[in-house]
Amino acid sequence: MSFLFLLRNPSAAFTLNTQWMMVFSVIPILLYNGEKGRGMRSFFYIFYPAHIWLLYIIASIIYNH
């Protein structure tokens, strides 16, 4: 995205380009203390398919109405 375009339309920096959101990744990186976290493997085996299924249901409701 060119600098001149952003001067004419400053809100485009936040709506057209989502790269600025990567600054939020600094938070968990700075909070990392070098130790392995607790094992939550079974949680993610259930959570991941469940949230994909939920997003599919919500999308099908939105796009079929």
Tab-separated table of N, CA and C in Angstrom:
chain	number	residue	atom	x	y	z
A	1	MET	N	0.852	-1.156	0.000
A	1	MET	CA	0.000	0.000	0.000
A	1	MET	C	0.902	1.223	0.000
A	2	SER	N	0.643	2.132	-0.884
A	2	SER	CA	1.528	3.282	-1.007
A	2	SER	C	1.240	4.315	0.077
A	3	PHE	N	2.264	5.046	0.397
A	3	PHE	CA	2.166	6.073	1.424
A	3	PHE	C	1.214	7.190	1.000
A	4	LEU	N	1.208	7.542	-0.276
A	4	LEU	CA	0.318	8.602	-0.760
A	4	LEU	C	-1.150	8.189	-0.653
A	5	PHE	N	-1.431	6.920	-0.897
A	5	PHE	CA	-2.805	6.433	-0.750
A	5	PHE	C	-3.271	6.567	0.695
A	6	LEU	N	-2.381	6.260	1.635
A	6	LEU	CA	-2.740	6.366	3.045
A	6	LEU	C	-2.926	7.816	3.480
A	7	LEU	N	-2.227	8.739	2.844
A	7	LEU	CA	-2.428	10.148	3.166
A	7	LEU	C	-3.815	10.618	2.747
A	8	ARG	N	-4.293	10.109	1.616
A	8	ARG	CA	-5.623	10.493	1.148
A	8	ARG	C	-6.730	9.782	1.911
A	9	ASN	N	-6.472	8.554	2.354
A	9	ASN	CA	-7.488	7.748	3.024
A	9	ASN	C	-6.860	7.044	4.224
A	10	PRO	N	-6.677	7.725	5.350
A	10	PRO	CA	-5.969	7.130	6.490
A	10	PRO	C	-6.675	5.922	7.104
A	11	SER	N	-7.989	5.843	7.004
A	11	SER	CA	-8.685	4.693	7.592
A	11	SER	C	-8.410	3.410	6.817
A	12	ALA	N	-7.906	3.515	5.599
A	12	ALA	CA	-7.599	2.330	4.795
A	12	ALA	C	-6.456	1.519	5.403
A	13	ALA	N	-5.636	2.148	6.207
A	13	ALA	CA	-4.533	1.426	6.843
A	13	ALA	C	-5.061	0.341	7.784
A	14	PHE	N	-6.245	0.545	8.337
A	14	PHE	CA	-6.810	-0.420	9.275
A	14	PHE	C	-7.860	-1.317	8.647
A	15	THR	N	-8.441	-0.909	7.513
A	15	THR	CA	-9.500	-1.712	6.912
A	15	THR	C	-9.018	-2.544	5.733
A	16	LEU	N	-8.092	-2.046	4.965
A	16	LEU	CA	-7.622	-2.777	3.784
A	16	LEU	C	-6.392	-3.625	4.072
A	17	ASN	N	-5.643	-3.260	5.071
A	17	ASN	CA	-4.412	-3.957	5.386
A	17	ASN	C	-4.494	-4.476	6.815
A	18	THR	N	-4.377	-5.779	6.975
A	18	THR	CA	-4.481	-6.361	8.313
A	18	THR	C	-3.123	-6.709	8.905
A	19	GLN	N	-2.039	-6.348	8.245
A	19	GLN	CA	-0.705	-6.655	8.746
A	19	GLN	C	-0.395	-5.945	10.059
A	20	TRP	N	-1.049	-4.840	10.330
A	20	TRP	CA	-0.775	-4.101	11.556
A	20	TRP	C	-1.157	-4.907	12.791
A	21	MET	N	-2.034	-5.910	12.634
A	21	MET	CA	-2.466	-6.704	13.780
A	21	MET	C	-1.357	-7.597	14.332
A	22	MET	N	-0.285	-7.777	13.579
A	22	MET	CA	0.782	-8.651	14.061
A	22	MET	C	1.504	-8.070	15.274
A	23	VAL	N	1.294	-6.801	15.579
A	23	VAL	CA	1.914	-6.227	16.773
A	23	VAL	C	1.373	-6.881	18.037
A	24	PHE	N	0.154	-7.449	17.977
A	24	PHE	CA	-0.423	-8.115	19.144
A	24	PHE	C	0.275	-9.430	19.456
A	25	SER	N	1.042	-9.976	18.541
A	25	SER	CA	1.769	-11.220	18.807
A	25	SER	C	2.913	-10.997	19.793
A	26	VAL	N	3.287	-9.759	20.002
A	26	VAL	CA	4.366	-9.443	20.936
A	26	VAL	C	3.946	-9.771	22.376
A	27	ILE	N	2.664	-9.667	22.677
A	27	ILE	CA	2.176	-9.888	24.045
A	27	ILE	C	2.496	-11.300	24.538
A	28	PRO	N	2.072	-12.382	23.828
A	28	PRO	CA	2.432	-13.705	24.352
A	28	PRO	C	3.923	-14.006	24.261
A	29	ILE	N	4.604	-13.403	23.306
A	29	ILE	CA	6.051	-13.622	23.202
A	29	ILE	C	6.754	-13.048	24.426
A	30	LEU	N	6.348	-11.868	24.857
A	30	LEU	CA	6.971	-11.254	26.029
A	30	LEU	C	6.582	-11.957	27.330
A	31	LEU	N	5.417	-12.595	27.359
A	31	LEU	CA	4.977	-13.294	28.561
A	31	LEU	C	5.575	-14.693	28.696
A	32	TYR	N	6.239	-15.185	27.657
A	32	TYR	CA	6.819	-16.531	27.693
A	32	TYR	C	7.986	-16.564	28.662
A	33	ASN	N	7.981	-17.541	29.579
A	33	ASN	CA	9.024	-17.615	30.602
A	33	ASN	C	10.015	-18.751	30.364
A	34	GLY	N	9.962	-19.410	29.223
A	34	GLY	CA	10.909	-20.464	28.898
A	34	GLY	C	10.515	-21.845	29.363
A	35	GLU	N	9.395	-21.976	30.044
A	35	GLU	CA	8.945	-23.269	30.540
A	35	GLU	C	7.803	-23.802	29.680
A	36	LYS	N	7.731	-25.132	29.602
A	36	LYS	CA	6.645	-25.758	28.879
A	36	LYS	C	5.355	-25.595	29.671
A	37	GLY	N	4.293	-25.269	28.976
A	37	GLY	CA	2.999	-25.109	29.634
A	37	GLY	C	2.384	-26.444	29.980
A	38	ARG	N	1.241	-26.384	30.626
A	38	ARG	CA	0.573	-27.629	31.005
A	38	ARG	C	0.024	-28.321	29.758
A	39	GLY	N	-0.059	-29.618	29.813
A	39	GLY	CA	-0.524	-30.403	28.677
A	39	GLY	C	-2.021	-30.298	28.483
A	40	MET	N	-2.433	-29.665	27.416
A	40	MET	CA	-3.856	-29.503	27.112
A	40	MET	C	-4.180	-30.168	25.780
A	41	ARG	N	-3.494	-31.264	25.495
A	41	ARG	CA	-3.641	-31.909	24.201
A	41	ARG	C	-5.077	-32.370	23.943
A	42	SER	N	-5.715	-32.982	24.922
A	42	SER	CA	-7.077	-33.482	24.709
A	42	SER	C	-8.067	-32.336	24.513
A	43	PHE	N	-7.816	-31.188	25.142
A	43	PHE	CA	-8.680	-30.027	24.944
A	43	PHE	C	-8.674	-29.597	23.485
A	44	PHE	N	-7.502	-29.540	22.873
A	44	PHE	CA	-7.409	-29.087	21.495
A	44	PHE	C	-7.949	-30.118	20.514
A	45	TYR	N	-7.898	-31.401	20.848
A	45	TYR	CA	-8.501	-32.425	19.991
A	45	TYR	C	-10.014	-32.259	19.924
A	46	ILE	N	-10.604	-31.718	20.968
A	46	ILE	CA	-12.052	-31.479	20.982
A	46	ILE	C	-12.380	-30.078	20.482
A	47	PHE	N	-11.618	-29.081	20.924
A	47	PHE	CA	-11.927	-27.689	20.599
A	47	PHE	C	-11.819	-27.397	19.109
A	48	TYR	N	-10.759	-27.868	18.455
A	48	TYR	CA	-10.540	-27.504	17.057
A	48	TYR	C	-11.682	-27.978	16.156
A	49	PRO	N	-12.053	-29.267	16.165
A	49	PRO	CA	-13.173	-29.664	15.300
A	49	PRO	C	-14.491	-29.015	15.710
A	50	ALA	N	-14.677	-28.789	17.013
A	50	ALA	CA	-15.927	-28.177	17.475
A	50	ALA	C	-16.051	-26.744	16.982
A	51	HIS	N	-14.980	-25.975	17.004
A	51	HIS	CA	-15.108	-24.583	16.558
A	51	HIS	C	-15.226	-24.487	15.039
A	52	ILE	N	-14.612	-25.417	14.301
A	52	ILE	CA	-14.796	-25.436	12.847
A	52	ILE	C	-16.251	-25.769	12.516
A	53	TRP	N	-16.804	-26.740	13.218
A	53	TRP	CA	-18.197	-27.121	13.011
A	53	TRP	C	-19.128	-25.958	13.349
A	54	LEU	N	-18.859	-25.266	14.443
A	54	LEU	CA	-19.680	-24.133	14.843
A	54	LEU	C	-19.614	-22.999	13.814
A	55	LEU	N	-18.426	-22.697	13.321
A	55	LEU	CA	-18.302	-21.665	12.294
A	55	LEU	C	-19.034	-22.058	11.011
A	56	TYR	N	-19.013	-23.340	10.664
A	56	TYR	CA	-19.735	-23.817	9.491
A	56	TYR	C	-21.238	-23.634	9.672
A	57	ILE	N	-21.743	-23.970	10.838
A	57	ILE	CA	-23.172	-23.817	11.110
A	57	ILE	C	-23.578	-22.344	11.037
A	58	ILE	N	-22.788	-21.477	11.648
A	58	ILE	CA	-23.114	-20.045	11.625
A	58	ILE	C	-23.069	-19.507	10.199
A	59	ALA	N	-22.056	-19.892	9.423
A	59	ALA	CA	-21.955	-19.426	8.035
A	59	ALA	C	-23.117	-19.938	7.200
A	60	SER	N	-23.521	-21.183	7.412
A	60	SER	CA	-24.636	-21.716	6.625
A	60	SER	C	-25.941	-21.017	6.988
A	61	ILE	N	-26.122	-20.650	8.259
A	61	ILE	CA	-27.322	-19.916	8.651
A	61	ILE	C	-27.317	-18.525	8.028
A	62	ILE	N	-26.167	-17.863	8.046
A	62	ILE	CA	-26.096	-16.497	7.501
A	62	ILE	C	-26.300	-16.485	5.999
A	63	TYR	N	-25.658	-17.397	5.288
A	63	TYR	CA	-25.707	-17.351	3.830
A	63	TYR	C	-26.928	-18.028	3.227
A	64	ASN	N	-27.681	-18.785	3.989
A	64	ASN	CA	-28.887	-19.413	3.449
A	64	ASN	C	-30.157	-18.612	3.741
A	65	HIS	N	-30.036	-17.523	4.460
A	65	HIS	CA	-31.213	-16.697	4.718
A	65	HIS	C	-31.212	-15.477	3.879
